[in-house]
Structures are given as structure tokens and as C-alpha cells.
Tab-separated table of C-alpha atoms and ligand atoms in Angstrom:
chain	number	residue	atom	x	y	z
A	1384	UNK	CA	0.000	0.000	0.000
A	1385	UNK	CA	1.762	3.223	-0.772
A	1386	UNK	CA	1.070	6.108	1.298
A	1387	UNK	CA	-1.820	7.624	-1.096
A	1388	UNK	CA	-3.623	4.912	-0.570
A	1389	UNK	CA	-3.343	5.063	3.286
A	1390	UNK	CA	-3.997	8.565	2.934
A	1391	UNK	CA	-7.046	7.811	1.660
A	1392	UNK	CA	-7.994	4.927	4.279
A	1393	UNK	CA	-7.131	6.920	7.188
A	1394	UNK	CA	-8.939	9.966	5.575
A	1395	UNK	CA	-12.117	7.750	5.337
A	1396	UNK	CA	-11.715	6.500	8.874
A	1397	UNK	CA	-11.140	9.673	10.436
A	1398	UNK	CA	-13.876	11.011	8.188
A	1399	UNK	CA	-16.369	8.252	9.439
A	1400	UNK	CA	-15.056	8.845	13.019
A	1401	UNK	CA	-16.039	12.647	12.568
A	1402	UNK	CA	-19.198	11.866	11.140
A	1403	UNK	CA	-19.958	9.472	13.797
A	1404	UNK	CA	-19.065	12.000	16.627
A	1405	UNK	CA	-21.105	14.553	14.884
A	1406	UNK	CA	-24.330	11.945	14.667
A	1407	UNK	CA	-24.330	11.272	18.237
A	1408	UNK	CA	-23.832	14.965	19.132
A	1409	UNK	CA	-27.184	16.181	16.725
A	1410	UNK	CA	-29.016	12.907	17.816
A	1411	UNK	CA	-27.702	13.394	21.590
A	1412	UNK	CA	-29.613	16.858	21.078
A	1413	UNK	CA	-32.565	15.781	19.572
A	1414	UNK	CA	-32.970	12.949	22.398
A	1415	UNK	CA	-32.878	15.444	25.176
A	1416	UNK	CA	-35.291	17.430	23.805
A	1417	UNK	CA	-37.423	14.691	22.783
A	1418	UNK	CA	-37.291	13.025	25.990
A	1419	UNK	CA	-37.925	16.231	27.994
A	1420	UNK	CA	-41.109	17.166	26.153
A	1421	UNK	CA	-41.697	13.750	26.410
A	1422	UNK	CA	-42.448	13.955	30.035
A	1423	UNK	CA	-45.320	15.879	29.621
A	1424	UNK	CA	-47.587	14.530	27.381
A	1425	UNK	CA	-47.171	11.637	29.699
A	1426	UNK	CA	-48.702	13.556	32.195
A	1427	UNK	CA	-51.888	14.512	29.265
A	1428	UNK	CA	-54.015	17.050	30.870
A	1429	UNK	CA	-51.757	18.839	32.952
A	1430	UNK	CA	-49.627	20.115	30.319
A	1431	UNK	CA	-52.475	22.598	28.877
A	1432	UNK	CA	-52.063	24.094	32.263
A	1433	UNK	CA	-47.785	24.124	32.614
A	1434	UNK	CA	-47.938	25.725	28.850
A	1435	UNK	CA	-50.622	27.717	28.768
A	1436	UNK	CA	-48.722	30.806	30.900
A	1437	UNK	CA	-46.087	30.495	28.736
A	1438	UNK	CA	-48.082	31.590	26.105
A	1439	UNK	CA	-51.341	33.746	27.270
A	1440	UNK	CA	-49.843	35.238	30.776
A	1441	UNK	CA	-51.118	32.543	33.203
A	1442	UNK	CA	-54.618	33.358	34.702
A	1443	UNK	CA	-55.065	36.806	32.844
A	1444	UNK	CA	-57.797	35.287	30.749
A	1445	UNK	CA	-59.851	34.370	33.739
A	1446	UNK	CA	-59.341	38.167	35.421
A	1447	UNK	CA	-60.057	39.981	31.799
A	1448	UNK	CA	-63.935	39.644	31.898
A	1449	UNK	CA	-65.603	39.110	35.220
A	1450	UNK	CA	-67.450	36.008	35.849
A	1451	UNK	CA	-70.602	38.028	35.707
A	1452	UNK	CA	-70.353	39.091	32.599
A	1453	UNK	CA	-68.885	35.892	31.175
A	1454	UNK	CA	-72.204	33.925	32.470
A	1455	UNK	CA	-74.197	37.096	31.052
A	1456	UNK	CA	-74.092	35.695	27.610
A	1457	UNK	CA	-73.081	31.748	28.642
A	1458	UNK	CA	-74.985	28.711	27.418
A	1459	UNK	CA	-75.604	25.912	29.545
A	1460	UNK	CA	-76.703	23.559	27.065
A	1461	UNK	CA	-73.198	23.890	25.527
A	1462	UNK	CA	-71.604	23.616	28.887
A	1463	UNK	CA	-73.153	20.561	29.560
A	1464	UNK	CA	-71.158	18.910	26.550
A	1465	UNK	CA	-68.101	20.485	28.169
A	1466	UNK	CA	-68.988	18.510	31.284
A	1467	UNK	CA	-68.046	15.261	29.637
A	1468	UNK	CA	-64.686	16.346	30.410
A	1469	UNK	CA	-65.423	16.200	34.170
A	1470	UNK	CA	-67.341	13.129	33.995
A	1471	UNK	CA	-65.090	10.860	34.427
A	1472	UNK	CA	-64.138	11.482	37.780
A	1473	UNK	CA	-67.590	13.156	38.945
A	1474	UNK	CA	-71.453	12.088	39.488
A	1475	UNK	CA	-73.593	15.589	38.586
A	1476	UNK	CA	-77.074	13.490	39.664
A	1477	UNK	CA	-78.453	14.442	42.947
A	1478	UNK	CA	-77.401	12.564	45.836
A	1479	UNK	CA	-74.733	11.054	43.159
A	1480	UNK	CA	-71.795	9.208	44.424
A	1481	UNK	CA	-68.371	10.515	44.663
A	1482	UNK	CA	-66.343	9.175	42.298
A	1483	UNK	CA	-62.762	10.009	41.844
A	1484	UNK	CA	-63.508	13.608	42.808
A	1485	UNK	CA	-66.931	14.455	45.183
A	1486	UNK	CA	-70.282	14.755	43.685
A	1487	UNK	CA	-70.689	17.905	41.687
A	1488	UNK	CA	-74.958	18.488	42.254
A	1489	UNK	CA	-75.335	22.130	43.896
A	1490	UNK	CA	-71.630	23.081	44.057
A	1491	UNK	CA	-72.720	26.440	43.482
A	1492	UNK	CA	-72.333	28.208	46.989
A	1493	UNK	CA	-71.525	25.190	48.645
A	1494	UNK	CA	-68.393	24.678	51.255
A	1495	UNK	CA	-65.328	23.977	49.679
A	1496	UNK	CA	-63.884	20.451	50.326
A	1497	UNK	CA	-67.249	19.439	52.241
A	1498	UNK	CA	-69.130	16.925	50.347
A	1499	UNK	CA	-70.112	14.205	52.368
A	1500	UNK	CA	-68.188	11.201	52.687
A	1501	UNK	CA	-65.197	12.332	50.245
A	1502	UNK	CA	-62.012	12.203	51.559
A	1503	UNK	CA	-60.525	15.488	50.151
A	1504	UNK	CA	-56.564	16.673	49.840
A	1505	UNK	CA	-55.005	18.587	52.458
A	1506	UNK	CA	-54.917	21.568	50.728
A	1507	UNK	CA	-58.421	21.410	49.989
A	1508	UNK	CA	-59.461	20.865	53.602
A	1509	UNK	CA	-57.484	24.078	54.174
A	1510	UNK	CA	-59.504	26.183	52.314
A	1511	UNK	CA	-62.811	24.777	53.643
A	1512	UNK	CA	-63.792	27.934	55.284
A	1513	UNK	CA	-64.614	29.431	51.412
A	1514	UNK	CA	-67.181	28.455	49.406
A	1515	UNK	CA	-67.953	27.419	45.586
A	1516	UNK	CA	-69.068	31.227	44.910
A	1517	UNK	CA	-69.317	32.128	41.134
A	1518	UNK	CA	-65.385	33.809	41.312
A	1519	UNK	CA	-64.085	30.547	42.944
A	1520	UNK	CA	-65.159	28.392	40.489
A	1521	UNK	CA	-64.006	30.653	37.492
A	1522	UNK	CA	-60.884	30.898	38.766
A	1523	UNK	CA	-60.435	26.957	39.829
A	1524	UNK	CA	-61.667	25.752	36.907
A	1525	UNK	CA	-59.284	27.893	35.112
A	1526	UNK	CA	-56.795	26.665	36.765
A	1527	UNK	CA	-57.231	24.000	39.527
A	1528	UNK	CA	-53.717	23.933	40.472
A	1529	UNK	CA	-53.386	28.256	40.447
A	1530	UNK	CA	-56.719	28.482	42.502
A	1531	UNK	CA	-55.681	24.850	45.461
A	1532	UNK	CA	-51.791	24.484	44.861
A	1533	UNK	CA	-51.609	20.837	46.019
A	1534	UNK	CA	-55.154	19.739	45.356
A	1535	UNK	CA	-55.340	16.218	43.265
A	1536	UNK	CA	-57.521	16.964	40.671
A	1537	UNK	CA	-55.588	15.993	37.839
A	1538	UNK	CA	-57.196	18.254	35.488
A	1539	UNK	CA	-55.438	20.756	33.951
A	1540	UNK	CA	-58.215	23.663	33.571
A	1541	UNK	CA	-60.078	25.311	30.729
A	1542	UNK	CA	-58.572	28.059	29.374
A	1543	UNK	CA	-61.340	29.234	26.892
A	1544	UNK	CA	-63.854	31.875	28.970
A	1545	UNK	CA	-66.526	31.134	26.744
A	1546	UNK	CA	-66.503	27.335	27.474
A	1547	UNK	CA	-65.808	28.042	30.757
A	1548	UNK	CA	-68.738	30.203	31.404
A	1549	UNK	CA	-70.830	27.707	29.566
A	1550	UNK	CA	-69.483	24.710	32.143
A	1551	UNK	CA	-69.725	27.231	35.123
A	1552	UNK	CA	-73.954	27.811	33.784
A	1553	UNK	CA	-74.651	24.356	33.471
A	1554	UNK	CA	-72.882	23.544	37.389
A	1555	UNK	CA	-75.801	26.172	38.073
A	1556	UNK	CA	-78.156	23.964	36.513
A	1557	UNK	CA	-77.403	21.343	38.772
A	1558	UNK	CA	-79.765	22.172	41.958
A	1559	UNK	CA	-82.920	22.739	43.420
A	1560	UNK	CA	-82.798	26.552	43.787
A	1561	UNK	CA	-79.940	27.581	41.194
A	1562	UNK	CA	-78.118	30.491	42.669
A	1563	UNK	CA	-78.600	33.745	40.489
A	1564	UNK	CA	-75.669	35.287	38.646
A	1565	UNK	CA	-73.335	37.773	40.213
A	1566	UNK	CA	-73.601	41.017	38.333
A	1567	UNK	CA	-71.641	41.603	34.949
B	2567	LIG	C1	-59.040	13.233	36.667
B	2567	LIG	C2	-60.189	13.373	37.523
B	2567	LIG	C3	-60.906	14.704	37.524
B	2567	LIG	C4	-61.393	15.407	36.447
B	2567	LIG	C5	-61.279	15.075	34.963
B	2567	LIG	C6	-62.080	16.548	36.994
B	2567	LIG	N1	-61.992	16.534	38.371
B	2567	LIG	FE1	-62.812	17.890	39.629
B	2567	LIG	N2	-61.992	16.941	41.225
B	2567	LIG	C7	-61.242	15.792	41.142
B	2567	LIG	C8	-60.719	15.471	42.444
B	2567	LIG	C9	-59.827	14.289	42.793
B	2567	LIG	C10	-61.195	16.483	43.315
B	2567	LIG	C11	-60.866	16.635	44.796
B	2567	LIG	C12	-59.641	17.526	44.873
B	2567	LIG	C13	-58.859	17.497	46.165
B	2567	LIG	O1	-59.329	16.932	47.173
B	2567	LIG	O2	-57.751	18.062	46.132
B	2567	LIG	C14	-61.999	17.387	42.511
B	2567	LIG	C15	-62.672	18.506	43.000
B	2567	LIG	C16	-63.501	19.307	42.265
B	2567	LIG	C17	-64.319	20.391	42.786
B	2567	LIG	C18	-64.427	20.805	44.228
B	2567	LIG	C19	-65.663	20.150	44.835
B	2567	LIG	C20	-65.786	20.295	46.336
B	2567	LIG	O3	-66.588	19.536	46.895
B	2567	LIG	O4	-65.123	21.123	46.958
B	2567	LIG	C21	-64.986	20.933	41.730
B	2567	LIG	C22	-65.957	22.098	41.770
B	2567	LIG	C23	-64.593	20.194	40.561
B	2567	LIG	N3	-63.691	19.215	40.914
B	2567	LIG	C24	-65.087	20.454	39.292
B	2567	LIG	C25	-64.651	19.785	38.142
B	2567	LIG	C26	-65.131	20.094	36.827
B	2567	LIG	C27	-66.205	21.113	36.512
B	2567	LIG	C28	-64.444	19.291	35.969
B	2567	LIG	C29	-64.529	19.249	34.445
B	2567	LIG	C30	-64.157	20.466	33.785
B	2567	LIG	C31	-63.564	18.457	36.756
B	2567	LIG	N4	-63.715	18.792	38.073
B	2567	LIG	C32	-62.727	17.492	36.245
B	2567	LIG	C33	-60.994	15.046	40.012
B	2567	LIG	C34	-61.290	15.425	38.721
């Protein structure tokens, strides 16, 4: 072999080398990326809530309009579609079972954390004192986590007013003497 041709061979191997290194370096970037997105969609419903402040400014949607003026012009027949969402961990029938979460019939004005036989989070037992008023809910169901830090609802909110609202009029719905409408 004259030295050309080992030119040549060593060029290809060091070449190869190089273009091995470089491989592992792009794919050891795309990995990590991958694999740390990846951990949230694992998690499904919670990641609207970890991106959406990213994006929109965190609760600022829910503080723009008042809930008044939100449930002014909300539908409740369209909120009760949105309710499928929830319906998988709550009974809305009264005198429903709790289910994953309490029964939802007549949360309206009703103690937090104080459905009957429904062993509740620690951090929702601390803020039994409240109640379900029109505000609280808004701003819960915005963002479950922003409203009981620590509570174990695993949902991660609904950013949308307008769907909100809706949900928030058809929760209303759900009782014997439906509580009226704070002022827009
Ligand atoms: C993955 C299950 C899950 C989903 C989906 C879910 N919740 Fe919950 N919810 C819970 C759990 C669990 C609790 C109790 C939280 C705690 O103790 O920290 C709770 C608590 C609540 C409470 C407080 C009730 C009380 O007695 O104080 C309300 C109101 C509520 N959820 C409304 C909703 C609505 C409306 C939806 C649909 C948009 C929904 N939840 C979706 C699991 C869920």
C-alpha cells in the first residue's frame, strides 16, 4: 500500500469517526429534547395548564372579563357537553356518588372540600372555610392547580372563557334553587 492509498484509508476513517461524533452529538440533542417534552404529554391534561402561561400570561384570561359578565351571555346547554370532560371522575345526579372527585350536584355556593363522605386533599381541607361562589369556580376551573396548589384533581383547567362560562352555567343547573348570577 503506498502512502496515497493510506492517505485515503485513514482519511475515510477519520472522516467516518467525525461523522460518527457529529451523529451522536445532533441525535444526543434531539434525544434530550425529545425526551424532555416527552415527560409531559405523559402527564396529558396537565400540560395545557404548565404551557398555557407560557403563552397567554397565566390566569389573565380568567381576570379579563368578570365572571358576571362571562355567564351574562353563557350557554348551559353547551356547557353541559363540556362537562363530559369532568365526567369521568364526577357524578352531577343528585345525591350522586363521589367518584374520583366528590359529587358535583349544587356546588354552586356550597363549602369547599365538604361533600359528604369524600375524603378530600389537604390543601383542599385548608380552604374549607370558602365556598364554591361564582369567582371561585371561574378561577379553579381555570386553573385548579393556580386556585388549590396541592389539590389532586388531575385536570389541567379550561382556558377558553366562553366554554368556561358555559361549564360554570350548566354547574348552576345542577340544583334545586340555582343560585342567580353575580352582576356583569
Ligand atoms: C381526573 C379526575 C378529575 C377530572 C377530569 C375533573 N376533576 Fe374535579 N376533582 C377531582 C378530584 C380528585 C377532586 C378533589 C380535589 C382534592 O381533594 O384536592 C376534585 C374537585 C372538584 C371540585 C371541588 C368540589 C368540592 O366539593 O369542593 C370541583 C368544583 C370540581 N372538581 C369540578 C370539576 C369540573 C367542573 C371538571 C370538568 C371540567 C372536573 N372537576 C374534572 C378530580 C377530577
Amino acid at each position: 500500500m503506498n502512502s496515497w492509498t493510506f492517505n485515503k484509508i485513514a482519511g475515510a476513517v477519520l472522516g467516518t469517526a467525525l461523522f460518527v461524533f457529529g451523529l451522536e452529538a445532533i441525535t444526543g440533542v434531539i434525544y434530550h429534547r425529545n425526551s424532555a417534552s416527552a415527560e409531559k404529554p405523559g402527564m396529558t391534561i396537565e400540560v395545557a395548564e404548565t404551557a398555557a402561561p407560557a403563552e397567554g400570561g397565566g390566569e389573565a384570561p380568567a381576570e379579563a372579563k368578570s365572571i358576571g359578565a362571562l355567564l351574562a351571555t353563557a350557554d348551559a346547554t353547551k356547557g353541559a357537553a363540556e362537562a363530559k370532560a369532568c365526567a369521568a371522575c364526577h357524578d352531577f345526579a343528585k345525591g350522586g356518588p363521589n367518584k374520583t372527585g366528590p359529587g358535583l350536584w349544587d356546588v354552586v355556593e356550597r363549602p369547599i372540600g365538604k361533600h359528604e363522605g369524600y375524603a378530600y386533599s389537604p390543601a383542599f381541607v385548608e380552604k374549607s372555610s370558602e365556598t364554591w361562589t361564582y369567582e371561585h369556580l371561574n378561577a379553579f376551573l381555570a386553573s385548579p392547580k393556580g386556585f388549590i396548589s396541592g389539590t389532586k384533581m388531575a385536570f389541567g383547567g379550561i382556558k377558553n372563557d366562553t366554554k368556561r362560562a358555559n361549564l360554570i352555567a350548566y354547574l348552576a343547573t345542577l340544583s334545586d334553587a340555582p343560585k342567580p348570577f353575580p352582576a356583569p
